[in-house]
PDB file of C-alpha atoms in Angstrom:
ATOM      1  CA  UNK A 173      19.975  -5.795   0.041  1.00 68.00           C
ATOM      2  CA  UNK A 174      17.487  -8.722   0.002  1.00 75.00           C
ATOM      3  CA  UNK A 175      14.799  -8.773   3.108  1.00 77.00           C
ATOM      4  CA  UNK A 176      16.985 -11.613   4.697  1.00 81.00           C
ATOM      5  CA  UNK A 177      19.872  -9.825   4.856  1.00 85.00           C
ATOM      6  CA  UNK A 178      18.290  -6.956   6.087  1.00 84.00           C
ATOM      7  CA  UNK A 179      16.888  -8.885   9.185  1.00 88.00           C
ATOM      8  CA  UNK A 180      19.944 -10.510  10.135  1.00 89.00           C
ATOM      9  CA  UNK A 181      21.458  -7.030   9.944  1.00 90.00           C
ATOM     10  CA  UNK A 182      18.836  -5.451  12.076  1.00 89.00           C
ATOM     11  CA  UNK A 183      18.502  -8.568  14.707  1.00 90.00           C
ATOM     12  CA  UNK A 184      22.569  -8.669  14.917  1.00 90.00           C
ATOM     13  CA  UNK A 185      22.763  -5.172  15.839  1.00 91.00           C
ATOM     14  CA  UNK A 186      19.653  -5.164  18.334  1.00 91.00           C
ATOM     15  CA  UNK A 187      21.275  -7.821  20.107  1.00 89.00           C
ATOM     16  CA  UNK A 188      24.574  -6.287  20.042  1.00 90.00           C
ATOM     17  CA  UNK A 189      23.425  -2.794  21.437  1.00 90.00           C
ATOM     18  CA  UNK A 190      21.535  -5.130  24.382  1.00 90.00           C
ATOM     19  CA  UNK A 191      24.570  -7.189  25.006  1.00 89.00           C
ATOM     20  CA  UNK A 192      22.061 -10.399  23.877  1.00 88.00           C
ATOM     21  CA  UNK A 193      23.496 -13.502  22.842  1.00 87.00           C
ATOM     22  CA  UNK A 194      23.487 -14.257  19.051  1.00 87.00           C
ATOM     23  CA  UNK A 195      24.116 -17.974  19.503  1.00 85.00           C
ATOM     24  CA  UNK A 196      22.485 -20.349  22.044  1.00 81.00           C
ATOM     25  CA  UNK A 197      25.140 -23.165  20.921  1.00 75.00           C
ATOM     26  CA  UNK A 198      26.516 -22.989  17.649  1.00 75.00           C
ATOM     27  CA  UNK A 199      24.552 -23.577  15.265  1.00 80.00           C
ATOM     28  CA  UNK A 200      21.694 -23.134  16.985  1.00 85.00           C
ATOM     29  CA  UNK A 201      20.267 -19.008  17.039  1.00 86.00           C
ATOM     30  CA  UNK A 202      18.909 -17.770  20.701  1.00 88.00           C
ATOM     31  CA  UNK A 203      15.622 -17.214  20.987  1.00 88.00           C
ATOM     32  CA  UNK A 204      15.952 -13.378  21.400  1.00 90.00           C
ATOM     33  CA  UNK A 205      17.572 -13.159  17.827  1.00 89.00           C
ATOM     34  CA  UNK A 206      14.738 -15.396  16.121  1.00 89.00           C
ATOM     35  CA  UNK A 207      11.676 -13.079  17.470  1.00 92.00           C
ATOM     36  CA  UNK A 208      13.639 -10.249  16.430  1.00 91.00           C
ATOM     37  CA  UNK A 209      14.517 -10.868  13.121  1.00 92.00           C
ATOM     38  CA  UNK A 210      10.541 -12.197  12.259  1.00 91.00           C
ATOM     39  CA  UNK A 211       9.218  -9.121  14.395  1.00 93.00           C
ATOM     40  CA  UNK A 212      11.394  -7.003  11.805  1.00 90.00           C
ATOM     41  CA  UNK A 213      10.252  -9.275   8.754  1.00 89.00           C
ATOM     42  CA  UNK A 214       7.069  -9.183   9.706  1.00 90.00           C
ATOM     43  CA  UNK A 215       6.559  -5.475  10.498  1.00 89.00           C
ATOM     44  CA  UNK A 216       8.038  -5.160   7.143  1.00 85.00           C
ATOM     45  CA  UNK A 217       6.047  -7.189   4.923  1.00 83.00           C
ATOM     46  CA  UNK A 218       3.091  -5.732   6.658  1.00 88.00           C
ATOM     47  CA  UNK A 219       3.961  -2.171   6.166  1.00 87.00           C
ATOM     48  CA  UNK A 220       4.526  -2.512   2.427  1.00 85.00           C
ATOM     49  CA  UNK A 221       0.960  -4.583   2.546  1.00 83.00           C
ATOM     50  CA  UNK A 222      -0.625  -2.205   4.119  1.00 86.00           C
ATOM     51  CA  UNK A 223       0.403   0.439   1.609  1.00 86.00           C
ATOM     52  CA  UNK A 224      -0.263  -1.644  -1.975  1.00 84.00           C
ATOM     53  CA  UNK A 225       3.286  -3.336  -2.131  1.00 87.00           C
ATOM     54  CA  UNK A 226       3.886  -6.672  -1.828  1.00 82.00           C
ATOM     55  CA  UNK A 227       7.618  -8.329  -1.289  1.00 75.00           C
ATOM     56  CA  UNK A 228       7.745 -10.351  -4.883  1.00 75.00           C
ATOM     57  CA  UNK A 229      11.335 -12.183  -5.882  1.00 73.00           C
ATOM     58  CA  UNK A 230      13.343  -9.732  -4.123  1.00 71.00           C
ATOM     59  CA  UNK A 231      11.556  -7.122  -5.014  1.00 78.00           C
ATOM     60  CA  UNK A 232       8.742  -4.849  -3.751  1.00 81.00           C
ATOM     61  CA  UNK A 233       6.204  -4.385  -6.452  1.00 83.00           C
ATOM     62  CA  UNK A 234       2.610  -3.053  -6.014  1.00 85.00           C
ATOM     63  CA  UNK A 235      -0.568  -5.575  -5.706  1.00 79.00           C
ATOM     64  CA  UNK A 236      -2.400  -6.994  -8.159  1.00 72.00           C
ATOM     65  CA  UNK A 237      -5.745  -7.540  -6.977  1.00 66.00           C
ATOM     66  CA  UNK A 238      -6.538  -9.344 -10.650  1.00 65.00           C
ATOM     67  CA  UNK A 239      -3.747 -11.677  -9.589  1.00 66.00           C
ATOM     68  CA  UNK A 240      -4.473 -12.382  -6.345  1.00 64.00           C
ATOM     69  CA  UNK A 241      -8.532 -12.894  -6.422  1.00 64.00           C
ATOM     70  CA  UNK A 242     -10.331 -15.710  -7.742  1.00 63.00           C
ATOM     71  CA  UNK A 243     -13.359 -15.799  -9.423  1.00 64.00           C
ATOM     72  CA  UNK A 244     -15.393 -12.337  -9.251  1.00 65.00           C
ATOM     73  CA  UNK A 245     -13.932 -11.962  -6.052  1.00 67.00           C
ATOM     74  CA  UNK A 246     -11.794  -8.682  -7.341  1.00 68.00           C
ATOM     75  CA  UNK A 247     -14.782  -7.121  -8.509  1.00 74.00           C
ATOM     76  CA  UNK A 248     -15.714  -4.981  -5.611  1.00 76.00           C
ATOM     77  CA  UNK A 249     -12.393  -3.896  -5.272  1.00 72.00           C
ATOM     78  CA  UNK A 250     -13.138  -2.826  -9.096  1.00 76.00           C
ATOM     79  CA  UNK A 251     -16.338  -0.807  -8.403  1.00 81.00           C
ATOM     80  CA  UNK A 252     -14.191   1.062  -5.306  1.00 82.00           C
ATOM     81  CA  UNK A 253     -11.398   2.170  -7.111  1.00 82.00           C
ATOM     82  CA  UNK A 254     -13.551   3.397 -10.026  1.00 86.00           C
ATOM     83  CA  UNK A 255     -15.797   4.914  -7.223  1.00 87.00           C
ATOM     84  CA  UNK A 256     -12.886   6.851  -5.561  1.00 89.00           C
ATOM     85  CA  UNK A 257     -11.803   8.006  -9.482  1.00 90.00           C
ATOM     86  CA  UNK A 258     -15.344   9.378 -10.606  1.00 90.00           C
ATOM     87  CA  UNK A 259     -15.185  11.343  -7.378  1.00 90.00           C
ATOM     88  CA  UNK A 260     -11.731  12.468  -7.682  1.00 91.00           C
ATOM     89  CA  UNK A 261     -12.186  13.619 -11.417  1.00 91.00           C
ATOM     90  CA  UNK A 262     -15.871  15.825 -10.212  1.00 90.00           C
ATOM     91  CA  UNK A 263     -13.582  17.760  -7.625  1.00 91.00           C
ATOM     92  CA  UNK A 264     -11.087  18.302 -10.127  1.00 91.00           C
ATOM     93  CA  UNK A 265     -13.450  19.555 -12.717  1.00 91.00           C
ATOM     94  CA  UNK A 266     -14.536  22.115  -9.659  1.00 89.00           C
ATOM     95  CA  UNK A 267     -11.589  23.316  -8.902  1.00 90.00           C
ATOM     96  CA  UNK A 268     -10.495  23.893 -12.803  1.00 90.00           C
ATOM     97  CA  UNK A 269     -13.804  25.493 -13.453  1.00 90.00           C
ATOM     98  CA  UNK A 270     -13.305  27.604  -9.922  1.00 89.00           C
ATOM     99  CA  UNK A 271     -10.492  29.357 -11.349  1.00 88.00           C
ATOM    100  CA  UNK A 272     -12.099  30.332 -14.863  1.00 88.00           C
ATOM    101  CA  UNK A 273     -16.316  30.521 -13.506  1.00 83.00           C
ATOM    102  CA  UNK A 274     -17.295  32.907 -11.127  1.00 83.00           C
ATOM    103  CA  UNK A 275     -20.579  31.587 -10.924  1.00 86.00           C
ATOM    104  CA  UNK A 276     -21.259  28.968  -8.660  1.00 85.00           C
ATOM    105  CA  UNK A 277     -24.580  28.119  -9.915  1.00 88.00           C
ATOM    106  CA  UNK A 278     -22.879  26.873 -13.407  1.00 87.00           C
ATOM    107  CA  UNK A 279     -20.007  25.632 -11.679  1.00 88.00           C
ATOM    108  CA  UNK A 280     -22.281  23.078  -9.610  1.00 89.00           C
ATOM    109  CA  UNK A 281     -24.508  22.308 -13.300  1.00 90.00           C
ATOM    110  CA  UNK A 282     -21.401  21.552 -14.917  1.00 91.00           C
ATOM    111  CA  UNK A 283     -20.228  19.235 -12.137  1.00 90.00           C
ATOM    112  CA  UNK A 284     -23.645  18.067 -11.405  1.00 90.00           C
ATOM    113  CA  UNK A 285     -24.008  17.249 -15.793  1.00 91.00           C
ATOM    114  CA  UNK A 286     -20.551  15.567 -15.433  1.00 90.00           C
ATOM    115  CA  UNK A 287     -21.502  13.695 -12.670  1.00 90.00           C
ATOM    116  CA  UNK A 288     -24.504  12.187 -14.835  1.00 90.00           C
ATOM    117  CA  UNK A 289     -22.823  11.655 -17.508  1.00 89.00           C
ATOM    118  CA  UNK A 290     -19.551   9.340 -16.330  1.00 87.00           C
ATOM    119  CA  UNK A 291     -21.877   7.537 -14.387  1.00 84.00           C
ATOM    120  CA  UNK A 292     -24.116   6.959 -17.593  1.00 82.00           C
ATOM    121  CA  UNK A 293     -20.764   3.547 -18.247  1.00 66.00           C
ATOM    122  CA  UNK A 294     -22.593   1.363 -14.910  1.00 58.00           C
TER     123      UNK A 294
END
């Protein structure tokens, strides 16, 4: 169902179960029904925003921070991501190496030499 449909849906039904008027005078929409139906849009577009998405014909697809930023802009955003990745790939090494090394002394030197060595790319 497309994001329009949705919130005419939702606002129909909220002012239905509140006994609201729909219709101030045909054609025109109360009040009540308008804030609804952006306070559900809204809250929507948000909520898939705030979680990568963005609401792209019809469809939810994730962001493209490439897209979106001009210039260098995006390139902080870069240096994050591959930030949060490096670190995410050293605790995985620990944990594989946990279940096969029983020292911790070359668990933390492999790490630690792992560590130097992705970071050897900036």
């Amino acid at each position: 169902m497309d994001l329009n449909d949705i919130t005419e849906v939702y606002a129909e039904n909220v002012c239905a179960l509140n006994h609201w008027k729909k219709w101030q005078v045909y054609p025109n929409l109360s009040d009540i029904y308008c804030e609804i139906s952006f306070a559900y849009m809204n809250g929507y577009i948000k909520a898939i925003n705030d979680n990568g998405f963005e609401f792209r014909d019809g469809l939810v697809k994730p962001i493209d921070p490439n897209k979106d930023c001009l210039g260098g802009s995006h390139e902080p955003y870069d240096k994050k991501i591959k930030d949060e990745t490096k670190k995410e790939a050293i605790e995985a090494l620990r944990k594989v190496l946990s279940r096969y090394e029983r020292s911790l002394n070359n668990i933390n030197r492999i790490a630690s030499d792992f560590e130097k060595e992705i970071n050897k790319e900036d």
